[in-house]
PDB file of C-alpha atoms in Angstrom:
ATOM      1  CA  MET A   1       3.693  33.409   9.303  1.00 48.00           C
ATOM      2  CA  GLN A   2       5.409  29.972   8.651  1.00 47.00           C
ATOM      3  CA  LYS A   3       5.689  30.994   4.952  1.00 47.00           C
ATOM      4  CA  ALA A   4       7.592  34.268   6.487  1.00 45.00           C
ATOM      5  CA  LEU A   5       9.802  32.127   8.559  1.00 41.00           C
ATOM      6  CA  TRP A   6      10.457  30.103   5.453  1.00 42.00           C
ATOM      7  CA  VAL A   7      11.769  33.068   3.392  1.00 39.00           C
ATOM      8  CA  PHE A   8      13.669  34.359   5.883  1.00 38.00           C
ATOM      9  CA  ILE A   9      15.611  31.422   6.317  1.00 38.00           C
ATOM     10  CA  VAL A  10      16.217  30.768   2.596  1.00 37.00           C
ATOM     11  CA  VAL A  11      17.552  34.356   2.296  1.00 38.00           C
ATOM     12  CA  LEU A  12      19.597  33.355   5.539  1.00 37.00           C
ATOM     13  CA  VAL A  13      21.016  30.743   3.460  1.00 38.00           C
ATOM     14  CA  GLN A  14      21.701  32.636   0.371  1.00 43.00           C
ATOM     15  CA  ALA A  15      23.504  35.103   2.029  1.00 41.00           C
ATOM     16  CA  ALA A  16      25.390  33.058   4.029  1.00 42.00           C
ATOM     17  CA  ILE A  17      26.599  31.137   0.594  1.00 41.00           C
ATOM     18  CA  ALA A  18      27.119  34.526  -0.752  1.00 44.00           C
ATOM     19  CA  GLN A  19      29.667  35.184   1.651  1.00 55.00           C
ATOM     20  CA  ASP A  20      31.356  31.715   2.092  1.00 54.00           C
ATOM     21  CA  CYS A  21      33.226  32.254  -0.950  1.00 86.00           C
ATOM     22  CA  ALA A  22      36.585  31.329  -1.307  1.00 90.00           C
ATOM     23  CA  ARG A  23      39.552  30.640  -4.205  1.00 92.00           C
ATOM     24  CA  ILE A  24      42.417  28.422  -4.019  1.00 94.00           C
ATOM     25  CA  VAL A  25      45.791  29.518  -4.768  1.00 96.00           C
ATOM     26  CA  PRO A  26      49.231  27.849  -5.342  1.00 97.00           C
ATOM     27  CA  VAL A  27      51.825  30.046  -3.479  1.00 97.00           C
ATOM     28  CA  ASN A  28      55.812  29.911  -3.757  1.00 97.00           C
ATOM     29  CA  VAL A  29      58.777  32.603  -2.757  1.00 97.00           C
ATOM     30  CA  PHE A  30      61.752  32.466  -5.068  1.00 97.00           C
ATOM     31  CA  SER A  31      64.945  34.467  -4.622  1.00 94.00           C
ATOM     32  CA  SER A  32      65.281  37.051  -7.122  1.00 90.00           C
ATOM     33  CA  GLU A  33      68.925  36.318  -7.546  1.00 86.00           C
ATOM     34  CA  THR A  34      69.256  32.967  -7.655  1.00 88.00           C
ATOM     35  CA  SER A  35      65.715  31.408  -8.581  1.00 91.00           C
ATOM     36  CA  GLN A  36      66.120  28.773  -5.438  1.00 94.00           C
ATOM     37  CA  PRO A  37      62.656  28.559  -3.388  1.00 96.00           C
ATOM     38  CA  ILE A  38      62.694  29.903   0.008  1.00 97.00           C
ATOM     39  CA  ALA A  39      60.940  28.351   3.081  1.00 95.00           C
ATOM     40  CA  PHE A  40      58.430  31.281   4.127  1.00 94.00           C
ATOM     41  CA  PRO A  41      56.134  30.980   7.223  1.00 94.00           C
ATOM     42  CA  PRO A  42      52.967  31.285   5.350  1.00 92.00           C
ATOM     43  CA  GLU A  43      51.303  33.675   7.958  1.00 92.00           C
ATOM     44  CA  ARG A  44      53.302  36.529   6.708  1.00 95.00           C
ATOM     45  CA  LEU A  45      51.266  36.653   3.565  1.00 96.00           C
ATOM     46  CA  HIS A  46      48.674  39.432   3.082  1.00 96.00           C
ATOM     47  CA  ALA A  47      46.288  39.138  -0.030  1.00 96.00           C
ATOM     48  CA  SER A  48      44.173  41.835  -1.492  1.00 95.00           C
ATOM     49  CA  VAL A  49      42.366  42.611  -4.456  1.00 91.00           C
ATOM     50  CA  GLY A  50      42.782  46.431  -5.476  1.00 86.00           C
ATOM     51  CA  LYS A  51      42.625  47.907  -1.966  1.00 87.00           C
ATOM     52  CA  ARG A  52      40.229  45.598  -0.639  1.00 90.00           C
ATOM     53  CA  PRO A  53      42.003  43.252   1.638  1.00 94.00           C
ATOM     54  CA  LEU A  54      40.963  39.408   1.541  1.00 94.00           C
ATOM     55  CA  GLY A  55      41.235  36.723   4.347  1.00 94.00           C
ATOM     56  CA  ILE A  56      43.508  33.812   4.171  1.00 95.00           C
ATOM     57  CA  SER A  57      42.017  30.509   5.867  1.00 88.00           C
ATOM     58  CA  ASN A  58      43.996  27.893   5.196  1.00 92.00           C
ATOM     59  CA  PHE A  59      47.485  26.886   3.924  1.00 94.00           C
ATOM     60  CA  GLU A  60      48.345  23.521   2.695  1.00 95.00           C
ATOM     61  CA  LYS A  61      51.406  22.034   1.340  1.00 94.00           C
ATOM     62  CA  ILE A  62      51.307  21.499  -2.025  1.00 94.00           C
ATOM     63  CA  LYS A  63      52.303  17.242  -2.620  1.00 89.00           C
ATOM     64  CA  GLY A  64      51.355  15.231  -5.564  1.00 90.00           C
ATOM     65  CA  ASN A  65      50.451  18.013  -7.637  1.00 95.00           C
ATOM     66  CA  ARG A  66      50.520  17.342 -11.653  1.00 98.00           C
ATOM     67  CA  ILE A  67      53.882  18.711 -13.711  1.00 98.00           C
ATOM     68  CA  LEU A  68      54.027  18.292 -17.494  1.00 98.00           C
ATOM     69  CA  LEU A  69      57.868  18.473 -18.296  1.00 97.00           C
ATOM     70  CA  LEU A  70      57.806  20.329 -22.041  1.00 97.00           C
ATOM     71  CA  ILE A  71      60.773  20.575 -23.927  1.00 95.00           C
ATOM     72  CA  ASP A  72      62.420  22.399 -26.783  1.00 95.00           C
ATOM     73  CA  ILE A  73      63.630  20.491 -29.545  1.00 94.00           C
ATOM     74  CA  SER A  74      64.009  23.471 -32.256  1.00 93.00           C
ATOM     75  CA  GLY A  75      67.079  24.163 -33.928  1.00 91.00           C
ATOM     76  CA  SER A  76      67.502  27.324 -31.686  1.00 87.00           C
ATOM     77  CA  MET A  77      68.133  25.118 -28.908  1.00 87.00           C
ATOM     78  CA  GLY A  78      71.211  23.985 -30.696  1.00 79.00           C
ATOM     79  CA  ASP A  79      73.821  22.321 -28.303  1.00 67.00           C
ATOM     80  CA  LYS A  80      72.965  23.571 -24.705  1.00 63.00           C
ATOM     81  CA  SER A  81      73.218  20.656 -22.589  1.00 69.00           C
ATOM     82  CA  LEU A  82      69.220  19.378 -23.218  1.00 78.00           C
ATOM     83  CA  ARG A  83      69.956  16.062 -22.447  1.00 80.00           C
ATOM     84  CA  GLU A  84      72.289  16.544 -19.493  1.00 80.00           C
ATOM     85  CA  VAL A  85      69.466  18.898 -18.004  1.00 86.00           C
ATOM     86  CA  LEU A  86      66.678  16.149 -18.500  1.00 88.00           C
ATOM     87  CA  ASP A  87      68.666  13.455 -17.341  1.00 88.00           C
ATOM     88  CA  LEU A  88      69.128  15.679 -13.812  1.00 88.00           C
ATOM     89  CA  LEU A  89      65.816  15.977 -13.698  1.00 93.00           C
ATOM     90  CA  LEU A  90      64.744  12.251 -14.078  1.00 93.00           C
ATOM     91  CA  GLU A  91      67.064  11.512 -11.463  1.00 92.00           C
ATOM     92  CA  GLN A  92      64.276  12.161  -8.854  1.00 93.00           C
ATOM     93  CA  GLY A  93      61.163  13.937  -9.049  1.00 93.00           C
ATOM     94  CA  PRO A  94      58.803  15.834  -6.551  1.00 95.00           C
ATOM     95  CA  PRO A  95      57.425  13.248  -4.194  1.00 91.00           C
ATOM     96  CA  ASP A  96      54.273  11.878  -5.089  1.00 92.00           C
ATOM     97  CA  SER A  97      53.387  14.242  -8.363  1.00 96.00           C
ATOM     98  CA  SER A  98      52.075  12.709 -11.265  1.00 97.00           C
ATOM     99  CA  LEU A  99      54.322  13.359 -14.468  1.00 97.00           C
ATOM    100  CA  ALA A 100      53.611  13.816 -18.293  1.00 98.00           C
ATOM    101  CA  TYR A 101      55.846  14.974 -20.644  1.00 97.00           C
ATOM    102  CA  GLY A 102      56.221  16.272 -24.298  1.00 97.00           C
ATOM    103  CA  PHE A 103      58.505  17.706 -26.893  1.00 96.00           C
ATOM    104  CA  PHE A 104      58.457  20.412 -29.373  1.00 96.00           C
ATOM    105  CA  SER A 105      59.749  21.993 -32.581  1.00 96.00           C
ATOM    106  CA  THR A 106      57.658  22.917 -35.564  1.00 94.00           C
ATOM    107  CA  LYS A 107      56.060  19.327 -34.572  1.00 95.00           C
ATOM    108  CA  ILE A 108      54.555  18.639 -30.969  1.00 97.00           C
ATOM    109  CA  PHE A 109      54.762  15.802 -29.321  1.00 96.00           C
ATOM    110  CA  LEU A 110      52.689  14.999 -26.169  1.00 97.00           C
ATOM    111  CA  SER A 111      52.300  11.765 -23.920  1.00 97.00           C
ATOM    112  CA  LYS A 112      48.805  10.800 -23.677  1.00 93.00           C
ATOM    113  CA  GLY A 113      48.616  11.356 -20.139  1.00 94.00           C
ATOM    114  CA  PHE A 114      50.174  11.252 -16.317  1.00 97.00           C
ATOM    115  CA  GLY A 115      51.623   8.618 -14.550  1.00 96.00           C
ATOM    116  CA  ASN A 116      54.267   7.914 -11.771  1.00 96.00           C
ATOM    117  CA  PHE A 117      57.363   9.091 -11.622  1.00 95.00           C
ATOM    118  CA  ASN A 118      59.285   5.726 -12.346  1.00 95.00           C
ATOM    119  CA  GLU A 119      56.655   4.825 -15.220  1.00 95.00           C
ATOM    120  CA  VAL A 120      57.731   8.531 -17.149  1.00 95.00           C
ATOM    121  CA  LYS A 121      61.300   7.992 -16.301  1.00 95.00           C
ATOM    122  CA  LYS A 122      61.192   4.759 -18.264  1.00 95.00           C
ATOM    123  CA  ALA A 123      59.428   6.046 -21.074  1.00 95.00           C
ATOM    124  CA  ILE A 124      61.917   9.003 -21.648  1.00 93.00           C
ATOM    125  CA  GLN A 125      64.795   7.131 -21.346  1.00 90.00           C
ATOM    126  CA  GLN A 126      63.288   4.355 -23.985  1.00 92.00           C
ATOM    127  CA  LEU A 127      62.801   7.038 -26.480  1.00 90.00           C
ATOM    128  CA  PRO A 128      65.224   7.451 -29.554  1.00 88.00           C
ATOM    129  CA  PRO A 129      67.511   9.751 -29.623  1.00 83.00           C
ATOM    130  CA  LEU A 130      66.354  13.687 -29.568  1.00 80.00           C
ATOM    131  CA  GLU A 131      66.809  15.363 -32.850  1.00 86.00           C
ATOM    132  CA  VAL A 132      67.184  19.065 -32.480  1.00 90.00           C
ATOM    133  CA  LYS A 133      65.923  21.142 -35.278  1.00 92.00           C
ATOM    134  CA  GLY A 134      62.911  22.947 -36.903  1.00 93.00           C
ATOM    135  CA  HIS A 135      61.380  25.839 -35.850  1.00 95.00           C
ATOM    136  CA  THR A 136      59.655  26.761 -32.388  1.00 94.00           C
ATOM    137  CA  ALA A 137      55.714  26.693 -32.175  1.00 96.00           C
ATOM    138  CA  LEU A 138      55.961  27.525 -28.589  1.00 96.00           C
ATOM    139  CA  TYR A 139      52.541  28.710 -28.014  1.00 96.00           C
ATOM    140  CA  ASP A 140      50.951  25.797 -30.072  1.00 97.00           C
ATOM    141  CA  ALA A 141      53.289  23.191 -27.861  1.00 98.00           C
ATOM    142  CA  LEU A 142      51.533  25.292 -24.214  1.00 98.00           C
ATOM    143  CA  ASP A 143      47.784  25.296 -26.146  1.00 97.00           C
ATOM    144  CA  GLN A 144      47.934  21.532 -26.673  1.00 97.00           C
ATOM    145  CA  ALA A 145      49.812  20.747 -23.125  1.00 97.00           C
ATOM    146  CA  LEU A 146      47.125  22.457 -21.404  1.00 97.00           C
ATOM    147  CA  LYS A 147      44.341  20.125 -23.079  1.00 96.00           C
ATOM    148  CA  LEU A 148      46.350  17.332 -20.637  1.00 96.00           C
ATOM    149  CA  PHE A 149      45.032  18.757 -17.827  1.00 97.00           C
ATOM    150  CA  GLN A 150      41.164  18.085 -18.662  1.00 94.00           C
ATOM    151  CA  GLN A 151      40.029  19.424 -15.250  1.00 93.00           C
ATOM    152  CA  PRO A 152      43.028  21.588 -13.779  1.00 95.00           C
ATOM    153  CA  VAL A 153      43.540  21.499 -10.130  1.00 94.00           C
ATOM    154  CA  PRO A 154      45.495  24.213  -7.846  1.00 95.00           C
ATOM    155  CA  GLY A 155      48.754  23.326  -8.463  1.00 96.00           C
ATOM    156  CA  ASP A 156      48.779  21.763 -11.527  1.00 97.00           C
ATOM    157  CA  SER A 157      52.138  22.902 -13.434  1.00 98.00           C
ATOM    158  CA  ILE A 158      53.924  23.126 -16.885  1.00 98.00           C
ATOM    159  CA  LEU A 159      57.931  22.738 -16.728  1.00 98.00           C
ATOM    160  CA  LEU A 160      59.341  24.580 -19.893  1.00 97.00           C
ATOM    161  CA  ILE A 161      62.897  23.522 -21.061  1.00 94.00           C
ATOM    162  CA  THR A 162      63.233  26.384 -23.514  1.00 93.00           C
ATOM    163  CA  ASP A 163      65.312  29.371 -24.904  1.00 88.00           C
ATOM    164  CA  GLY A 164      62.091  31.264 -25.139  1.00 86.00           C
ATOM    165  CA  GLY A 165      61.914  31.865 -29.144  1.00 86.00           C
ATOM    166  CA  GLU A 166      58.877  31.680 -30.951  1.00 91.00           C
ATOM    167  CA  ASN A 167      58.339  31.844 -34.852  1.00 90.00           C
ATOM    168  CA  ALA A 168      55.815  28.806 -35.636  1.00 93.00           C
ATOM    169  CA  SER A 169      52.819  28.847 -33.680  1.00 96.00           C
ATOM    170  CA  LYS A 170      49.240  29.480 -35.391  1.00 96.00           C
ATOM    171  CA  ALA A 171      47.897  29.969 -31.755  1.00 96.00           C
ATOM    172  CA  LEU A 172      48.370  33.750 -30.202  1.00 95.00           C
ATOM    173  CA  GLU A 173      50.386  34.468 -27.287  1.00 93.00           C
ATOM    174  CA  LYS A 174      47.517  36.539 -25.495  1.00 94.00           C
ATOM    175  CA  MET A 175      45.052  33.786 -26.195  1.00 96.00           C
ATOM    176  CA  VAL A 176      47.295  31.162 -24.792  1.00 96.00           C
ATOM    177  CA  ARG A 177      48.305  33.536 -21.676  1.00 94.00           C
ATOM    178  CA  LYS A 178      44.449  33.716 -20.762  1.00 94.00           C
ATOM    179  CA  GLU A 179      43.491  29.994 -21.410  1.00 96.00           C
ATOM    180  CA  LEU A 180      46.615  29.277 -18.704  1.00 96.00           C
ATOM    181  CA  MET A 181      45.396  31.626 -16.537  1.00 93.00           C
ATOM    182  CA  GLU A 182      41.470  30.937 -16.671  1.00 92.00           C
ATOM    183  CA  ASN A 183      42.492  27.139 -15.898  1.00 94.00           C
ATOM    184  CA  GLY A 184      44.991  27.938 -13.031  1.00 94.00           C
ATOM    185  CA  VAL A 185      47.983  26.388 -14.556  1.00 97.00           C
ATOM    186  CA  ARG A 186      50.984  27.341 -13.290  1.00 97.00           C
ATOM    187  CA  VAL A 187      54.490  27.890 -16.140  1.00 98.00           C
ATOM    188  CA  PHE A 188      57.703  27.731 -14.876  1.00 97.00           C
ATOM    189  CA  ALA A 189      60.659  27.309 -17.315  1.00 96.00           C
ATOM    190  CA  ILE A 190      64.417  26.492 -17.223  1.00 93.00           C
ATOM    191  CA  VAL A 191      66.045  28.826 -19.999  1.00 89.00           C
ATOM    192  CA  PRO A 192      69.395  28.182 -21.285  1.00 85.00           C
ATOM    193  CA  VAL A 193      71.426  31.397 -22.350  1.00 76.00           C
ATOM    194  CA  SER A 194      74.550  32.344 -23.730  1.00 68.00           C
ATOM    195  CA  LEU A 195      76.337  35.112 -21.935  1.00 60.00           C
ATOM    196  CA  PRO A 196      79.929  35.451 -23.121  1.00 52.00           C
ATOM    197  CA  VAL A 197      80.076  39.099 -21.813  1.00 42.00           C
ATOM    198  CA  PHE A 198      79.805  37.776 -18.114  1.00 46.00           C
ATOM    199  CA  LEU A 199      82.498  35.631 -18.433  1.00 45.00           C
ATOM    200  CA  PRO A 200      84.899  36.377 -15.625  1.00 49.00           C
ATOM    201  CA  ALA A 201      88.772  37.122 -16.111  1.00 49.00           C
ATOM    202  CA  GLU A 202      90.019  35.130 -13.290  1.00 50.00           C
ATOM    203  CA  GLY A 203      87.604  31.739 -13.463  1.00 50.00           C
ATOM    204  CA  SER A 204      85.439  33.375 -10.265  1.00 51.00           C
ATOM    205  CA  PRO A 205      81.618  33.489 -10.750  1.00 51.00           C
ATOM    206  CA  SER A 206      79.960  36.198 -12.504  1.00 52.00           C
ATOM    207  CA  PRO A 207      77.119  38.484 -11.103  1.00 54.00           C
ATOM    208  CA  PRO A 208      73.785  37.593 -12.506  1.00 55.00           C
ATOM    209  CA  PRO A 209      73.031  39.974 -15.118  1.00 58.00           C
ATOM    210  CA  ALA A 210      70.417  42.784 -14.263  1.00 55.00           C
ATOM    211  CA  PRO A 211      66.727  42.031 -14.146  1.00 52.00           C
ATOM    212  CA  SER A 212      65.831  44.406 -17.137  1.00 54.00           C
ATOM    213  CA  LEU A 213      68.395  42.066 -19.640  1.00 59.00           C
ATOM    214  CA  VAL A 214      66.999  39.161 -18.015  1.00 59.00           C
ATOM    215  CA  MET A 215      63.367  40.081 -19.379  1.00 58.00           C
ATOM    216  CA  GLN A 216      64.834  41.398 -22.709  1.00 64.00           C
ATOM    217  CA  MET A 217      66.114  37.465 -22.826  1.00 62.00           C
ATOM    218  CA  THR A 218      63.435  35.444 -21.652  1.00 73.00           C
ATOM    219  CA  ALA A 219      60.612  37.438 -23.407  1.00 74.00           C
ATOM    220  CA  PRO A 220      57.898  36.623 -23.602  1.00 77.00           C
ATOM    221  CA  ILE A 221      58.122  33.568 -21.089  1.00 89.00           C
ATOM    222  CA  SER A 222      58.529  36.290 -18.211  1.00 89.00           C
ATOM    223  CA  VAL A 223      55.059  37.236 -18.945  1.00 90.00           C
ATOM    224  CA  LEU A 224      53.588  33.937 -18.942  1.00 93.00           C
ATOM    225  CA  THR A 225      55.210  33.053 -15.813  1.00 95.00           C
ATOM    226  CA  GLU A 226      55.059  36.033 -13.539  1.00 93.00           C
ATOM    227  CA  LYS A 227      51.070  36.052 -14.721  1.00 94.00           C
ATOM    228  CA  THR A 228      50.375  32.370 -13.687  1.00 96.00           C
ATOM    229  CA  GLY A 229      51.918  31.919 -10.583  1.00 96.00           C
ATOM    230  CA  GLY A 230      55.558  30.588 -11.712  1.00 97.00           C
ATOM    231  CA  THR A 231      59.098  31.998 -12.439  1.00 95.00           C
ATOM    232  CA  ILE A 232      62.129  31.176 -14.439  1.00 93.00           C
ATOM    233  CA  TYR A 233      65.959  29.523 -13.823  1.00 92.00           C
ATOM    234  CA  LEU A 234      67.983  31.235 -16.308  1.00 86.00           C
ATOM    235  CA  LEU A 235      70.922  28.977 -17.088  1.00 83.00           C
ATOM    236  CA  MET A 236      73.957  30.692 -18.198  1.00 74.00           C
ATOM    237  CA  LEU A 237      75.854  28.248 -20.373  1.00 70.00           C
ATOM    238  CA  ASP A 238      78.913  30.274 -21.589  1.00 60.00           C
ATOM    239  CA  ASP A 239      79.353  31.444 -17.719  1.00 49.00           C
ATOM    240  CA  ALA A 240      82.548  29.701 -15.973  1.00 48.00           C
ATOM    241  CA  ARG A 241      79.919  28.118 -13.353  1.00 51.00           C
ATOM    242  CA  TRP A 242      78.710  26.073 -15.798  1.00 52.00           C
ATOM    243  CA  SER A 243      81.890  25.134 -17.876  1.00 55.00           C
ATOM    244  CA  VAL A 244      84.434  24.608 -14.821  1.00 52.00           C
ATOM    245  CA  LYS A 245      84.042  21.733 -12.833  1.00 59.00           C
ATOM    246  CA  LYS A 246      84.120  23.176  -9.298  1.00 60.00           C
ATOM    247  CA  TRP A 247      80.900  25.328 -10.046  1.00 62.00           C
ATOM    248  CA  ARG A 248      79.171  22.892 -12.393  1.00 71.00           C
ATOM    249  CA  ALA A 249      78.332  20.544  -9.692  1.00 77.00           C
ATOM    250  CA  PRO A 250      76.218  23.302  -7.714  1.00 81.00           C
ATOM    251  CA  ILE A 251      74.443  24.713 -10.929  1.00 82.00           C
ATOM    252  CA  LEU A 252      73.106  21.057 -11.066  1.00 83.00           C
ATOM    253  CA  GLN A 253      72.303  21.132  -7.677  1.00 89.00           C
ATOM    254  CA  SER A 254      70.265  24.046  -7.681  1.00 91.00           C
ATOM    255  CA  ILE A 255      68.298  22.960 -10.953  1.00 92.00           C
ATOM    256  CA  GLN A 256      67.458  20.037  -8.841  1.00 93.00           C
ATOM    257  CA  LYS A 257      66.092  22.221  -5.969  1.00 95.00           C
ATOM    258  CA  PHE A 258      64.165  24.425  -8.347  1.00 96.00           C
ATOM    259  CA  TRP A 259      62.756  21.325  -9.817  1.00 97.00           C
ATOM    260  CA  ILE A 260      61.401  19.225  -6.110  1.00 96.00           C
ATOM    261  CA  GLU A 261      61.084  22.250  -4.144  1.00 95.00           C
ATOM    262  CA  GLY A 262      59.766  24.754  -6.584  1.00 96.00           C
ATOM    263  CA  VAL A 263      57.723  23.413  -9.295  1.00 97.00           C
ATOM    264  CA  GLY A 264      56.806  20.572  -7.123  1.00 96.00           C
ATOM    265  CA  GLY A 265      56.297  22.295  -4.166  1.00 94.00           C
ATOM    266  CA  GLY A 266      54.637  25.660  -2.706  1.00 95.00           C
ATOM    267  CA  TYR A 267      51.533  26.000  -0.455  1.00 96.00           C
ATOM    268  CA  ARG A 268      47.568  26.123  -1.311  1.00 96.00           C
ATOM    269  CA  ALA A 269      46.260  29.140   0.178  1.00 96.00           C
ATOM    270  CA  THR A 270      42.513  29.496   0.798  1.00 96.00           C
ATOM    271  CA  VAL A 271      41.575  33.239   0.072  1.00 95.00           C
ATOM    272  CA  ARG A 272      38.138  34.437   1.001  1.00 93.00           C
ATOM    273  CA  LEU A 273      36.463  36.700  -1.238  1.00 88.00           C
ATOM    274  CA  PRO A 274      34.094  39.740  -1.195  1.00 81.00           C
ATOM    275  CA  ALA A 275      30.284  38.658  -1.936  1.00 78.00           C
ATOM    276  CA  ASN A 276      30.327  41.745  -4.433  1.00 80.00           C
ATOM    277  CA  LEU A 277      33.353  41.012  -6.354  1.00 78.00           C
ATOM    278  CA  THR A 278      31.444  40.369  -9.595  1.00 79.00           C
ATOM    279  CA  LYS A 279      34.128  40.601 -11.835  1.00 81.00           C
ATOM    280  CA  PRO A 280      37.895  38.909 -12.311  1.00 80.00           C
ATOM    281  CA  GLY A 281      40.219  40.803 -10.614  1.00 80.00           C
ATOM    282  CA  GLY A 282      44.018  41.140 -10.125  1.00 89.00           C
ATOM    283  CA  LEU A 283      44.975  39.242  -6.955  1.00 94.00           C
ATOM    284  CA  ARG A 284      47.977  40.934  -4.848  1.00 95.00           C
ATOM    285  CA  LEU A 285      49.875  38.546  -2.448  1.00 97.00           C
ATOM    286  CA  GLN A 286      52.291  40.639  -0.033  1.00 96.00           C
ATOM    287  CA  LEU A 287      55.015  39.027   1.972  1.00 96.00           C
ATOM    288  CA  ASP A 288      56.094  40.600   5.323  1.00 97.00           C
ATOM    289  CA  LYS A 289      59.811  40.442   5.452  1.00 96.00           C
ATOM    290  CA  LYS A 290      60.401  42.319   8.768  1.00 94.00           C
ATOM    291  CA  GLY A 291      62.663  40.785  11.143  1.00 93.00           C
ATOM    292  CA  ASP A 292      63.453  37.594   9.189  1.00 94.00           C
ATOM    293  CA  ASN A 293      66.928  38.136   6.820  1.00 94.00           C
ATOM    294  CA  ALA A 294      66.153  34.826   4.850  1.00 93.00           C
ATOM    295  CA  LEU A 295      63.379  36.469   3.255  1.00 96.00           C
ATOM    296  CA  TRP A 296      65.144  39.813   2.053  1.00 95.00           C
ATOM    297  CA  ASP A 297      65.046  39.259  -1.823  1.00 94.00           C
ATOM    298  CA  GLY A 298      62.013  36.713  -1.692  1.00 96.00           C
ATOM    299  CA  VAL A 299      59.467  37.429  -4.908  1.00 96.00           C
ATOM    300  CA  VAL A 300      56.003  36.045  -3.914  1.00 97.00           C
ATOM    301  CA  THR A 301      54.671  33.931  -7.075  1.00 97.00           C
ATOM    302  CA  TYR A 302      50.877  32.937  -7.555  1.00 97.00           C
ATOM    303  CA  PRO A 303      48.295  33.283 -10.298  1.00 95.00           C
ATOM    304  CA  GLU A 304      47.376  36.731 -10.868  1.00 91.00           C
ATOM    305  CA  TYR A 305      44.049  36.395 -12.121  1.00 90.00           C
ATOM    306  CA  LEU A 306      41.075  35.798  -9.608  1.00 86.00           C
ATOM    307  CA  LEU A 307      37.746  34.474 -10.542  1.00 83.00           C
ATOM    308  CA  PRO A 308      34.395  36.032  -8.725  1.00 82.00           C
ATOM    309  CA  CYS A 309      32.750  33.742  -7.119  1.00 77.00           C
ATOM    310  CA  PRO A 310      29.872  32.054  -9.645  1.00 76.00           C
ATOM    311  CA  SER A 311      26.627  33.422  -7.539  1.00 62.00           C
ATOM    312  CA  ALA A 312      28.306  37.369  -7.383  1.00 51.00           C
ATOM    313  CA  ALA A 313      28.871  36.858 -11.308  1.00 49.00           C
ATOM    314  CA  PRO A 314      26.988  39.582 -13.085  1.00 50.00           C
ATOM    315  CA  ALA A 315      23.605  38.499 -15.086  1.00 47.00           C
ATOM    316  CA  HIS A 316      23.957  38.812 -19.168  1.00 46.00           C
TER     317      HIS A 316
END
């Protein structure tokens, strides 16, 4: 009798463990028009895998995440105000976050690890002047950068400053994307582009380019950012908003907001998984926008790759 009771208790415990499975997912909402982070009520988020709804049991503000600044200094970057954007990011960092940095062209240089904002700022400012030349080993840089995180945690991020070119890597895009998704490291990007076709006639700001054109100009970075839970800030350098003084300051302010509140912000959401989810699934998060005009153009960004619970994984 006691043996039977003990077996029954063990079965109950195992069943409870199998059902009590969760994944922590970093979540942001950005404006589709401006790439600015949008404050949102987390209770308006709904999660699902396929047609199965998932419960969200907890939301926690992201603070103190690890961020790697990875800067493209290949020849294709040319004179694209690289130093000015970098100096802007070094004016102020996301509160309590630890930073690392790296530069890449044909060769790749990465800092040895993560440090506080002031340490990293001082280290970068003491480097010799940036020499912008060579080919672009984007995927190799991301592959090596991922190793700096060692044991990634939800909210870890890479911020790329790049034009999105690639012509020198040995690592394949598909492999690097898979590594990033499996490790849960988000990729954000500030992408400077030249768009003389959008120059306004009267000095007023031109409209943003169509999403399809943005995808063409920023591929394959668009795929990496979307799949990993990041997004792109498109910096149109030939637009009057960059070259005319009265528009320049607001653009710099929006970059800093993207950096501090976007890359260094958002929530960690605890998503409850069904015990019978045995294969990696595509997570879907939807934002209920009804009755809130501030969310009308909000796009939810999150890692789409969802690993099953270890206890539910199929035996080999």
